[in-house]
Coordinates of N, CA and C in Angstrom, one line a residue:
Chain C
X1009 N 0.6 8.1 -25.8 CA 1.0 8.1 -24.4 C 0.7 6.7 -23.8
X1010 N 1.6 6.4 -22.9 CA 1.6 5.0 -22.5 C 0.3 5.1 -21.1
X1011 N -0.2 4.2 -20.7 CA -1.3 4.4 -19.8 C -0.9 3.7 -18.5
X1012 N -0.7 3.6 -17.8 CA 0.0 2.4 -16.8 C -1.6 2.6 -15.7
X1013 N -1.2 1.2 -15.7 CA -3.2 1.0 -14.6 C -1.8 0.0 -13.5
X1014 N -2.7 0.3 -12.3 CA -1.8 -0.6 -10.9 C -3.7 -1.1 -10.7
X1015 N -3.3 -2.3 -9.8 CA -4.2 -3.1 -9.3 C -3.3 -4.3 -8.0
X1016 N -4.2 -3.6 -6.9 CA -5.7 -3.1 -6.7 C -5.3 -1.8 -6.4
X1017 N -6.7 -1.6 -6.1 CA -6.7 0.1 -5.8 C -6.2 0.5 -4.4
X1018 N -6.5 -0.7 -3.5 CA -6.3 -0.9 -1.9 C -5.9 -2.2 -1.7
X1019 N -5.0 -2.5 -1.1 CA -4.6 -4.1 -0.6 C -5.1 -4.0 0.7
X1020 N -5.7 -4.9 1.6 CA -5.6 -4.6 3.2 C -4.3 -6.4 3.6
X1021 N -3.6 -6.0 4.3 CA -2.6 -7.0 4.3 C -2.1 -7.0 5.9
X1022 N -2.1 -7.8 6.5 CA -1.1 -8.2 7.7 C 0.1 -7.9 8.3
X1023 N 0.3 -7.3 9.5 CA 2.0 -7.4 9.7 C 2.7 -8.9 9.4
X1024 N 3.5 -8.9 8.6 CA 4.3 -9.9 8.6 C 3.9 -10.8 7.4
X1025 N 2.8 -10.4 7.0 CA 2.5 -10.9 5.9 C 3.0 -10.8 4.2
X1026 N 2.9 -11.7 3.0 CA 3.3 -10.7 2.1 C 2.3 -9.8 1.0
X1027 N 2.6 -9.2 1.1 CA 1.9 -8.5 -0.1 C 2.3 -8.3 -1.9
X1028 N 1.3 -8.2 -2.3 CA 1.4 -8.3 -3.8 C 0.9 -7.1 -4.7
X1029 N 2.0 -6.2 -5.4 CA 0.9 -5.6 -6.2 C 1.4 -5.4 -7.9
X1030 N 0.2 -5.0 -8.4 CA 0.7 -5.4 -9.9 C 0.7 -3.7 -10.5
X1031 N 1.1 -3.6 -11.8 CA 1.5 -2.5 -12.6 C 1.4 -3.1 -14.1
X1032 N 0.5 -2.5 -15.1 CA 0.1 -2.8 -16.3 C 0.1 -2.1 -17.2
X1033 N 1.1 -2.2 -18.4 CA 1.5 -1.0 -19.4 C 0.8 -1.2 -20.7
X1034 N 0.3 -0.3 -20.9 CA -0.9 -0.3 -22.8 C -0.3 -0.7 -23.5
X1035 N 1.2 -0.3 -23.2 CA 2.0 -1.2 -24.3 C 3.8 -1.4 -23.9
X1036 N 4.4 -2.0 -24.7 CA 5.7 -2.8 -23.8 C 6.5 -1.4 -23.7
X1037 N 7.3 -1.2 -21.9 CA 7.8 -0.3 -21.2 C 9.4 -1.3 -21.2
X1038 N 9.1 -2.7 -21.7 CA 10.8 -3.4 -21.6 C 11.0 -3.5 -20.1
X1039 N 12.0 -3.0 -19.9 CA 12.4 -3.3 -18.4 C 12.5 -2.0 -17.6
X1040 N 12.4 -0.9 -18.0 CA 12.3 0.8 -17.6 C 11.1 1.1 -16.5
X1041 N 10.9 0.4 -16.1 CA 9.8 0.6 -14.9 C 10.1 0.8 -13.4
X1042 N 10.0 2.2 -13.0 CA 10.0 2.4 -11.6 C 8.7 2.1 -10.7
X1043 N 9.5 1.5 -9.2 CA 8.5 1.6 -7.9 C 8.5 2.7 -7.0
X1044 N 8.1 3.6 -6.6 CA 8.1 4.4 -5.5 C 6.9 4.4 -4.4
X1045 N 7.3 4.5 -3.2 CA 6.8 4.5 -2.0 C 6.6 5.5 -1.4
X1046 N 5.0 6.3 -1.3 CA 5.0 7.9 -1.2 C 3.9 7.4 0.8
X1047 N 4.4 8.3 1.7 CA 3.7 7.9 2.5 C 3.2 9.4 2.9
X1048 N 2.3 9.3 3.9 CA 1.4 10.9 3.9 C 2.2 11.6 4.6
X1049 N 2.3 12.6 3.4 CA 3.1 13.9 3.9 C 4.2 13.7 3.6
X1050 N 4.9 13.6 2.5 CA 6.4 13.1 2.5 C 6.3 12.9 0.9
X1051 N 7.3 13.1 0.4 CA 7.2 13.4 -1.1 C 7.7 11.8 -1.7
X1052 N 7.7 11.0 -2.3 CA 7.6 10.1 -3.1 C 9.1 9.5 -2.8
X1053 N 9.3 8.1 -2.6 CA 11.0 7.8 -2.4 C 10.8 6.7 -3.3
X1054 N 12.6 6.5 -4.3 CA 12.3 5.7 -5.4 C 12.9 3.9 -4.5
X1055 N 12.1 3.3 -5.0 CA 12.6 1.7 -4.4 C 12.8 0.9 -5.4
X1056 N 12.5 1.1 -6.6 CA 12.6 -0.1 -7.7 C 13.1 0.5 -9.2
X1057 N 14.0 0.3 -10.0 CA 14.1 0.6 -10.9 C 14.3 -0.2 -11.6
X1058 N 14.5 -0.3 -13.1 CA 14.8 -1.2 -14.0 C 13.9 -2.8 -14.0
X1059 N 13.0 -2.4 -13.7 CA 11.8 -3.5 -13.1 C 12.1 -4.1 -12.1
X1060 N 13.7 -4.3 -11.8 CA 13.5 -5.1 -10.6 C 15.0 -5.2 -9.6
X1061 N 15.7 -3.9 -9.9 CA 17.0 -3.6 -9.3 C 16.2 -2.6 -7.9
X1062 N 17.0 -3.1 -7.1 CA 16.1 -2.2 -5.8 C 17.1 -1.0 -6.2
X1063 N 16.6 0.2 -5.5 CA 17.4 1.5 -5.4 C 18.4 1.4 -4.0
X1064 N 19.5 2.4 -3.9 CA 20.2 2.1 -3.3 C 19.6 2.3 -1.2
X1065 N 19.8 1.5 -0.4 CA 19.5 1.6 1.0 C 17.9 1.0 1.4
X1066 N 17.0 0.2 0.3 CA 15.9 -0.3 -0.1 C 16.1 -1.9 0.2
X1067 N 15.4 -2.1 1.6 CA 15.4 -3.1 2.2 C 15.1 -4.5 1.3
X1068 N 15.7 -5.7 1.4 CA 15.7 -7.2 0.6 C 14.7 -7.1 0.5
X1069 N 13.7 -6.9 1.8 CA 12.0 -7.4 1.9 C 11.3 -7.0 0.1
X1070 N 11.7 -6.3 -0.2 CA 11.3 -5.4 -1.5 C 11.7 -6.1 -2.6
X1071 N 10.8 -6.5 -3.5 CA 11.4 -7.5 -4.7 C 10.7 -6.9 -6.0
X1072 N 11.1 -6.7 -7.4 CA 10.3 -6.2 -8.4 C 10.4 -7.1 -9.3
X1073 N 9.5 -7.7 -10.2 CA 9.4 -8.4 -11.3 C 8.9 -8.1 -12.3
X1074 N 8.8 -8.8 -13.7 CA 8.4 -8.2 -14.6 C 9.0 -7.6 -15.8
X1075 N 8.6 -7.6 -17.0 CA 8.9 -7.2 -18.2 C 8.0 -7.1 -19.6
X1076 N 8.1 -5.8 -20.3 CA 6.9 -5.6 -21.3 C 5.6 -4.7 -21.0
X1077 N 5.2 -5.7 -20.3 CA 3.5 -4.4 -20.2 C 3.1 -5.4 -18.7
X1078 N 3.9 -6.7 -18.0 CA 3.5 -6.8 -17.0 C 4.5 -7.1 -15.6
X1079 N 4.0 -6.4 -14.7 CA 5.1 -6.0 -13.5 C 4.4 -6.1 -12.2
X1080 N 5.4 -6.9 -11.0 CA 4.8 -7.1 -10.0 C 5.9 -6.1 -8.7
X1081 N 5.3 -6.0 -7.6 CA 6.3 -5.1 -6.5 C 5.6 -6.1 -5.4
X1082 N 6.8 -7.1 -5.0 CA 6.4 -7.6 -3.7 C 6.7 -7.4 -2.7
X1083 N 6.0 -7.2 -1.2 CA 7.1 -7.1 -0.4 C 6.8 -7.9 0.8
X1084 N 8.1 -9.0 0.9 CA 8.1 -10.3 1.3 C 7.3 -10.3 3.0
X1085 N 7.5 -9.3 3.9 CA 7.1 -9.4 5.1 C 6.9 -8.1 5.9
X1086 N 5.6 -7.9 5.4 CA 5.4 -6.4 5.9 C 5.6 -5.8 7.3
X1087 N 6.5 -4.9 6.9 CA 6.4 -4.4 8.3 C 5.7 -3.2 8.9
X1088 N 5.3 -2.2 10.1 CA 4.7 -1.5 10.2 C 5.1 0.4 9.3
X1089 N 5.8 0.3 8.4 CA 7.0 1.2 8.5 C 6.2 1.7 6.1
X1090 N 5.9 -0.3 6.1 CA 5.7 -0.2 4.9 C 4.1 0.3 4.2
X1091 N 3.5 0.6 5.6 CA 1.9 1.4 4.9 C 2.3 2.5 4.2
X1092 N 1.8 2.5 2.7 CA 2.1 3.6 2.4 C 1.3 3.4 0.8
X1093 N 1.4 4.4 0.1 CA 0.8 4.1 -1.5 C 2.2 3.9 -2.1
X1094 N 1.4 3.1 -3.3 CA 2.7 2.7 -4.0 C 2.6 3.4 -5.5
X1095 N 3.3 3.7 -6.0 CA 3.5 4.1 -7.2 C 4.2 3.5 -8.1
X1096 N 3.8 2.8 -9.7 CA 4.7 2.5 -11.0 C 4.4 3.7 -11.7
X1097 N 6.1 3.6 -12.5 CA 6.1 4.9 -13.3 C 6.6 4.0 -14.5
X1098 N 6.7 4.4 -16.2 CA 7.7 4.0 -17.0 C 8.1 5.5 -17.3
X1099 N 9.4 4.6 -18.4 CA 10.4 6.0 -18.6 C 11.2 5.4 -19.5
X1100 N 10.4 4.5 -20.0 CA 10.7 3.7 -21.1 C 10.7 4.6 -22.4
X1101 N 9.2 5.3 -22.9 CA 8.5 6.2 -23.6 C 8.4 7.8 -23.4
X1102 N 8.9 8.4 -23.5 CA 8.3 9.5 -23.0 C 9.5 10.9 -23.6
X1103 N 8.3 11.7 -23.7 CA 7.2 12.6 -22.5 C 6.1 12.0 -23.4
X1104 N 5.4 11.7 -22.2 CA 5.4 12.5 -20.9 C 5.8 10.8 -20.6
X1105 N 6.1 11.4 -18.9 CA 6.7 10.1 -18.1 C 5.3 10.0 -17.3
X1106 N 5.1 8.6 -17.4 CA 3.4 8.3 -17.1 C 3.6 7.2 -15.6
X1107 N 2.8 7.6 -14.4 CA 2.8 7.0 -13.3 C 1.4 6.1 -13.6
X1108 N 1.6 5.3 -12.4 CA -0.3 4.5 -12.6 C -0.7 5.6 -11.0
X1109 N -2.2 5.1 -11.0 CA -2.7 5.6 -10.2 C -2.7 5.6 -8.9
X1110 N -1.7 4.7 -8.5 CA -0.7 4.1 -7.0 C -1.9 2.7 -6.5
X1111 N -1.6 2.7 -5.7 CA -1.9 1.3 -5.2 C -1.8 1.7 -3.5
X1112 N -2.8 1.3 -2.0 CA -2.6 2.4 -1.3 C -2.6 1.1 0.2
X1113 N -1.5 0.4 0.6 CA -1.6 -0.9 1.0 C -1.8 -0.1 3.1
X1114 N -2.8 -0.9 2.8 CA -3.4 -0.6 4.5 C -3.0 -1.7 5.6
X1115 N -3.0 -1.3 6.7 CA -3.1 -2.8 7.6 C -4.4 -3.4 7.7
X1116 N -4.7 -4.3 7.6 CA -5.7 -5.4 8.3 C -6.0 -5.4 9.4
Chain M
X653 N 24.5 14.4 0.9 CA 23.2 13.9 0.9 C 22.5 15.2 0.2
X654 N 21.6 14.0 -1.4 CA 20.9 15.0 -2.1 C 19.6 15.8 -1.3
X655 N 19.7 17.2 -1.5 CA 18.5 17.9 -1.1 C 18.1 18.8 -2.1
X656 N 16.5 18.7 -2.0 CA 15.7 20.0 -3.4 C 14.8 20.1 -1.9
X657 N 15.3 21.7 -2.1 CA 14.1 22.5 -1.4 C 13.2 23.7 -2.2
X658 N 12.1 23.2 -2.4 CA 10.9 24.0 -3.1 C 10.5 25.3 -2.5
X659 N 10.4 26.1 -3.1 CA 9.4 27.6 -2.8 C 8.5 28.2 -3.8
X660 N 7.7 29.5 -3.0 CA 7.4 29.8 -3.9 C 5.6 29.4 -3.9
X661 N 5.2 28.4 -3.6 CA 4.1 28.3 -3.3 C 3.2 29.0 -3.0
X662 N 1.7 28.9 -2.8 CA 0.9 29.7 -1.9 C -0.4 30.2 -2.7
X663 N -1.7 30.9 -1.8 CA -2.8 31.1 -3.3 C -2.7 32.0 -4.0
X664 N -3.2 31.9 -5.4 CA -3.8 33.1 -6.2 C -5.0 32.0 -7.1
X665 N -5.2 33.5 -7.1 CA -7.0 33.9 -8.2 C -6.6 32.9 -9.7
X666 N -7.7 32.5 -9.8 CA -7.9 31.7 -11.4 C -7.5 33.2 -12.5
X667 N -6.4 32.7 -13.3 CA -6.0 33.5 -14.6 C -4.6 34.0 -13.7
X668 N -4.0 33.9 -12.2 CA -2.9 34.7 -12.1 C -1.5 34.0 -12.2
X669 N -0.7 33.9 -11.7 CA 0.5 33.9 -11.6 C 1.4 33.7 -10.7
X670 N 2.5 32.4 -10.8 CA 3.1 31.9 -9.6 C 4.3 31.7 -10.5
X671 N 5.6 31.8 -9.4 CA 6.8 31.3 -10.2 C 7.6 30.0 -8.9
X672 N 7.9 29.3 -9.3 CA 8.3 28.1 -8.1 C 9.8 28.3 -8.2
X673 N 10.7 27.8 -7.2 CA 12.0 27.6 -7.1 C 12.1 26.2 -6.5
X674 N 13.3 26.1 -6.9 CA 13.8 24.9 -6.1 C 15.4 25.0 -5.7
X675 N 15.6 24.9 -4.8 CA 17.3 24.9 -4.6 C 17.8 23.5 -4.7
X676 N 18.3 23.1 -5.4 CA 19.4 21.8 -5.3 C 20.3 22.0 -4.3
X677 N 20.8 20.9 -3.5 CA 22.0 20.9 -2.9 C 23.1 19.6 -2.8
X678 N 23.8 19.0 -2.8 CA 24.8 18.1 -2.1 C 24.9 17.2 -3.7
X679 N 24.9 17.9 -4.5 CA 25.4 16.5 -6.0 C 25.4 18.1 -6.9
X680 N 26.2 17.5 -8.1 CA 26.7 18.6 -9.5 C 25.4 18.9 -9.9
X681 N 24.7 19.9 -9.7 CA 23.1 20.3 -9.9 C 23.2 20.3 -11.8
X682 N 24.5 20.6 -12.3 CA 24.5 20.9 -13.7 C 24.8 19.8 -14.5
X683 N 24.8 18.6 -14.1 CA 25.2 17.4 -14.8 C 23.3 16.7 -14.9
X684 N 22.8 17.2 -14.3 CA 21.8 16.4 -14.0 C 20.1 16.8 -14.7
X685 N 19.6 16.2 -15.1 CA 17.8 16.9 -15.8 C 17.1 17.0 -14.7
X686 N 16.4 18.3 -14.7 CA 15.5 18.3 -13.5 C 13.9 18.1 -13.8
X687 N 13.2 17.8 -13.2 CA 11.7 17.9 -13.2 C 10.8 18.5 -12.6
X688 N 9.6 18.6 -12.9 CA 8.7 19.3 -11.9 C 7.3 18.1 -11.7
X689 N 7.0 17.9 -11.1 CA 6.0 16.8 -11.0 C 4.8 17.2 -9.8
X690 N 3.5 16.6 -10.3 CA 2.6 17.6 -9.3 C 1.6 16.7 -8.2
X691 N 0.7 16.5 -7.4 CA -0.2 16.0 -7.0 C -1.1 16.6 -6.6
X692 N -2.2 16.4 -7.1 CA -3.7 17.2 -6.3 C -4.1 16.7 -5.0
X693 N -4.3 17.1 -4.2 CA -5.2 16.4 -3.1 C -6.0 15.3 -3.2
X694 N -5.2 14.2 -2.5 CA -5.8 13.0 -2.4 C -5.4 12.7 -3.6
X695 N -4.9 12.9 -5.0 CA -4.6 12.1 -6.3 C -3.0 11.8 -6.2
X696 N -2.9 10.8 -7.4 CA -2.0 10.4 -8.2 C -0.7 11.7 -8.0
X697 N 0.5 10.7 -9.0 CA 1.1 11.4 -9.1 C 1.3 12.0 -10.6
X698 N 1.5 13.4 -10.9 CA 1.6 13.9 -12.7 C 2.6 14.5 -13.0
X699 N 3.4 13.9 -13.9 CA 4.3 14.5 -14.3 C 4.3 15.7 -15.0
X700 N 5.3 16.9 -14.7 CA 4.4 18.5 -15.7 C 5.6 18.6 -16.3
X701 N 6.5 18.8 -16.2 CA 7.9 19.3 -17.1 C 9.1 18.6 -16.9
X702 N 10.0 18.5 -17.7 CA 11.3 18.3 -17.9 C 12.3 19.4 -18.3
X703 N 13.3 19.4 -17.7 CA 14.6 20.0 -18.9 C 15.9 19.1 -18.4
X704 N 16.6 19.4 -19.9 CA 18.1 18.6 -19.7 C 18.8 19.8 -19.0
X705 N 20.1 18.9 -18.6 CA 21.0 19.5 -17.9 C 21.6 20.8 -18.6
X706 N 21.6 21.1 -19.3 CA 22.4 22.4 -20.2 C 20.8 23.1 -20.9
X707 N 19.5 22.7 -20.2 CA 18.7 23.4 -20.9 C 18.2 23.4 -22.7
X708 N 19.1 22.7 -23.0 CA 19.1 22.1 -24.3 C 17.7 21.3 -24.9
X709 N 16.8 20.2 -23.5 CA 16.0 20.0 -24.4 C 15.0 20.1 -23.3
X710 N 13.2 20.6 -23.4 CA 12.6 20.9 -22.9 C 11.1 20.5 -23.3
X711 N 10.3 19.5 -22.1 CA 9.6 19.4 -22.4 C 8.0 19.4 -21.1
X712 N 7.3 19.8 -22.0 CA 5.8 19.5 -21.2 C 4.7 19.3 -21.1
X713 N 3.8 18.4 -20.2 CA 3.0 17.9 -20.0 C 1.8 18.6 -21.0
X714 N 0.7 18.1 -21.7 CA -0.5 18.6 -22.5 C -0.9 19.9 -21.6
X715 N -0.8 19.3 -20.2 CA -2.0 20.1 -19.5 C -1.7 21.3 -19.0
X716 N -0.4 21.2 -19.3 CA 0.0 23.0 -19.3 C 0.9 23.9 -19.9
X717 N 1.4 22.8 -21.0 CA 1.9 23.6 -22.3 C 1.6 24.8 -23.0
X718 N 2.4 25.6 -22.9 CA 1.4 27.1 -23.3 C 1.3 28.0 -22.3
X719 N 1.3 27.3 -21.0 CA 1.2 28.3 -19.5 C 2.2 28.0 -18.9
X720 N 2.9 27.2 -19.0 CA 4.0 27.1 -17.9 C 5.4 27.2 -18.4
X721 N 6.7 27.5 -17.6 CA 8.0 27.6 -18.2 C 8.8 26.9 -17.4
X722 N 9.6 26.2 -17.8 CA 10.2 25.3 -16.7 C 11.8 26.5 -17.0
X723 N 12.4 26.4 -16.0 CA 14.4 27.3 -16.4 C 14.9 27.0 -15.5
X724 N 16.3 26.7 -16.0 CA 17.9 26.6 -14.8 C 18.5 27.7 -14.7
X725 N 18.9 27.6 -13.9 CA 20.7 28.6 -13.4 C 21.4 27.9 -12.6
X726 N 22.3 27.2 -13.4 CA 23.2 26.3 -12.8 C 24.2 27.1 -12.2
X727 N 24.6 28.3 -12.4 CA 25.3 29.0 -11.7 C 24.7 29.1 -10.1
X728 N 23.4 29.0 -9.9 CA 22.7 29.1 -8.9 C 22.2 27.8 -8.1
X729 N 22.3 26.8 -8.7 CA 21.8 25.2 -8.3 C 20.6 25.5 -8.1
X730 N 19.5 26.0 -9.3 CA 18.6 26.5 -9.0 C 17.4 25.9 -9.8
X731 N 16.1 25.6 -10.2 CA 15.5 24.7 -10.8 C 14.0 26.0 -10.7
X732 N 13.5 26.3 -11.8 CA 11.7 27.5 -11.4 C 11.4 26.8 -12.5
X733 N 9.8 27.0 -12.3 CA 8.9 26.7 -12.9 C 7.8 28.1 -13.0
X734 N 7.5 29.1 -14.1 CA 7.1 30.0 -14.0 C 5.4 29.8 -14.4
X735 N 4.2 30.1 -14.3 CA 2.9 29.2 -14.4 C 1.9 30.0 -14.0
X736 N 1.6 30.6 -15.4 CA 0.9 31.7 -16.1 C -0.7 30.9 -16.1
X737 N -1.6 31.9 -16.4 CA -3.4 31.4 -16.6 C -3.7 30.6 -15.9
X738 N -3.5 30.2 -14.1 CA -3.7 29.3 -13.3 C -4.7 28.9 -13.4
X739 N -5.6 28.0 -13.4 CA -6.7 27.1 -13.2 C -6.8 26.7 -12.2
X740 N -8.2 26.5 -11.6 CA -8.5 25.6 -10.3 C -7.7 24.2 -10.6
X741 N -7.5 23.8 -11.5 CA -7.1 21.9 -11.7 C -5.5 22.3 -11.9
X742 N -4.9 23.0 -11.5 CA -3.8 23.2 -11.2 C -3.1 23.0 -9.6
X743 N -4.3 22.8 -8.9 CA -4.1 23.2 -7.1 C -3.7 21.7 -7.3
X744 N -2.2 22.2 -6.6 CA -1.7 20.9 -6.2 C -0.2 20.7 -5.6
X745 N 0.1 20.2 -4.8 CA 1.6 19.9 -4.3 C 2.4 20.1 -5.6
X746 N 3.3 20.6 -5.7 CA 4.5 20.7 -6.5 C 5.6 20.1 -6.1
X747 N 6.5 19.2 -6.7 CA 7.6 18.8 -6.3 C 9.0 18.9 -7.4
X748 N 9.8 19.2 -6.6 CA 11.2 19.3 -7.9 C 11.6 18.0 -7.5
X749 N 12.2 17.2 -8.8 CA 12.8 16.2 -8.9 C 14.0 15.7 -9.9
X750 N 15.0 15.2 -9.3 CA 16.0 15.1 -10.1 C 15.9 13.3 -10.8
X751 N 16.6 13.7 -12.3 CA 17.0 12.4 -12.6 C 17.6 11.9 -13.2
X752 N 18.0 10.7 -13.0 CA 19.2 10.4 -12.8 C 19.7 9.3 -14.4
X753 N 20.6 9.4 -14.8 CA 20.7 8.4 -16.1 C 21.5 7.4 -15.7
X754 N 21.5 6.3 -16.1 CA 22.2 5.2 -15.9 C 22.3 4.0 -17.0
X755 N 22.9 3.5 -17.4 CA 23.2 2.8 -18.6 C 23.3 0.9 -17.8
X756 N 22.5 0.2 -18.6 CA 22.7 -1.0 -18.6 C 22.5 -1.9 -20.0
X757 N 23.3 -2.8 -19.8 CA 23.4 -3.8 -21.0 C 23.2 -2.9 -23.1
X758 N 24.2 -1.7 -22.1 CA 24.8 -1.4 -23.9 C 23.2 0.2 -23.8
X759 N 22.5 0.1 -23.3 CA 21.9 0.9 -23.7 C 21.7 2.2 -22.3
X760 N 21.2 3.1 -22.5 CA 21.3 4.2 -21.2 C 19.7 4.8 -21.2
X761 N 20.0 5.2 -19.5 CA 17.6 5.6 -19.8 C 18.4 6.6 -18.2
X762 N 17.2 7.1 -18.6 CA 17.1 8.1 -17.4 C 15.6 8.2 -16.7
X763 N 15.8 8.1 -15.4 CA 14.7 8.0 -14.4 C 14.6 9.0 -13.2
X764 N 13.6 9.2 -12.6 CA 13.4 10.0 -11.8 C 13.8 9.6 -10.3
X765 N 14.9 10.0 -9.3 CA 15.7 9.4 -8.0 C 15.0 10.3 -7.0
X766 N 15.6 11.3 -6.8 CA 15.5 12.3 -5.8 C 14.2 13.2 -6.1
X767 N 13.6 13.0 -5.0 CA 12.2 14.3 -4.3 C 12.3 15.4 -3.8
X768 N 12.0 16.6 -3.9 CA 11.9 17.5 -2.9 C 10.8 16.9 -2.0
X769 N 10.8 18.2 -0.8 CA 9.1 17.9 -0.5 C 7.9 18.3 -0.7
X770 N 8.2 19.4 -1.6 CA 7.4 19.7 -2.0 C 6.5 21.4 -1.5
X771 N 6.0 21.9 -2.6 CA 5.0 23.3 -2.2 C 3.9 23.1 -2.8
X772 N 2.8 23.7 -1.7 CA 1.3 24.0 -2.2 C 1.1 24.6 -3.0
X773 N 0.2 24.4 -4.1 CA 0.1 26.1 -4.7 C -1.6 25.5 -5.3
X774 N -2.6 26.5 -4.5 CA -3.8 26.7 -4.3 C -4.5 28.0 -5.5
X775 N -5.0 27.5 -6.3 CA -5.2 28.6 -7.1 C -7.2 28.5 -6.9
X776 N -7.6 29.6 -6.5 CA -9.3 29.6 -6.1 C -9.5 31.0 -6.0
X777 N -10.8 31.3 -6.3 CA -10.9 33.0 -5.7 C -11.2 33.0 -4.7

């Protein structure tokens, strides 16, 4: 089973600022890596796929990098809309299809 | 505009029995593999099951293989998950999710697009 770890566990970040978060695979996922953006109470929306193709209607601000076992989800200038946990999945491997443990970006 | 709407939710007793639905709506429900994917309160997200579009190939999660049954009726746009010997570490948001395959540079992968919103299902005496 592939293990995916995200870091940090909490970002605290600014409006208009950028934020950074990472996603780390036990072993190479290639370029098969999803981002999703689950906010409270609302079921999971996909924004990144293929490490770094946004999903369709997934604002520029939103950028994905990365390949192998390391991947980044930036997003260039936060706005109030973007608090929310983040989620990497691969789907490179599987079954099982393995998420990390989200990542949970607050305002400052 | 894709919609999965979940049912089926709700409590029972440790050792009982729950069967989930999901309705697909607005895309070919039978072209497509569906999923079931779970969250506990306040956790992550876990993936529990898979099946292909024709039911052909079917798979699931360690943690409940043996108790749970994922099935279609594509005649129905219909997606259950049936989930026998409930356990307390079962209580969790349920979501149906579709996904989607897409081919780049010669090779094809399939990923998870579309969420429902999801059902509670509380298993405690």
């Amino acid at each position: 089973e592939i293990v995916m770890t995200q870091s940090p566990a909490t970002l605290s970040v600014s409006p208009g600022e950028r934020a950074t978060l990472s996603c780390r695979a036990s072993q190479s996922v290639s370029s098969n890596l999803a981002w999703y953006q689950q906010k409270p109470g609302q079921a999971p929306r996909l924004l990144i796929y293929g490490a770094s193709t946004r999903a369709t209607g997934i604002p520029a601000r939103f950028s994905g990098s990365g390949s192998g076992t390391e991947f980044t989800l930036t997003i260039s200038s936060l706005q109030s809309e973007d608090f929310a946990v983040y989620y990497c999945q691969q789907y490179n491997n599987w079954p099982p299809k393995t998420f990390g443990q989200g990542t949970r970006l607050e305002i400052k | 505009e894709v919609q999965l709407v979940e049912s089926g939710g709700g409590l029972v007793k440790p050792g009982g029995s729950l069967r989930l639905s999901c309705a697909a709506s607005g895309f070919t429900f039978s072209s497509y593999s569906m999923n079931w994917v779970r969250q506990a309160p306040g956790k992550g997200l876990e993936w529990v099951s898979s099946i292909s579009s024709s039911s052909s190939y079917i798979y699931y999660a360690d943690s409940v293989k043996g108790r749970f049954t994922i099935s279609r009726d594509n005649a129905k746009n219909s997606l259950y998950l049936q989930m026998n010997s409930l356990r307390a570490e079962d209580t969790a948001v349920y979501y149906c999710a579709r996904d989607w395959r897409y081919c780049s540079g010669g090779s094809c992968y399939t990923l998870t697009d579309y969420w429902g919103q999801g059902t509670l299902v509380t298993v405690s005496s």
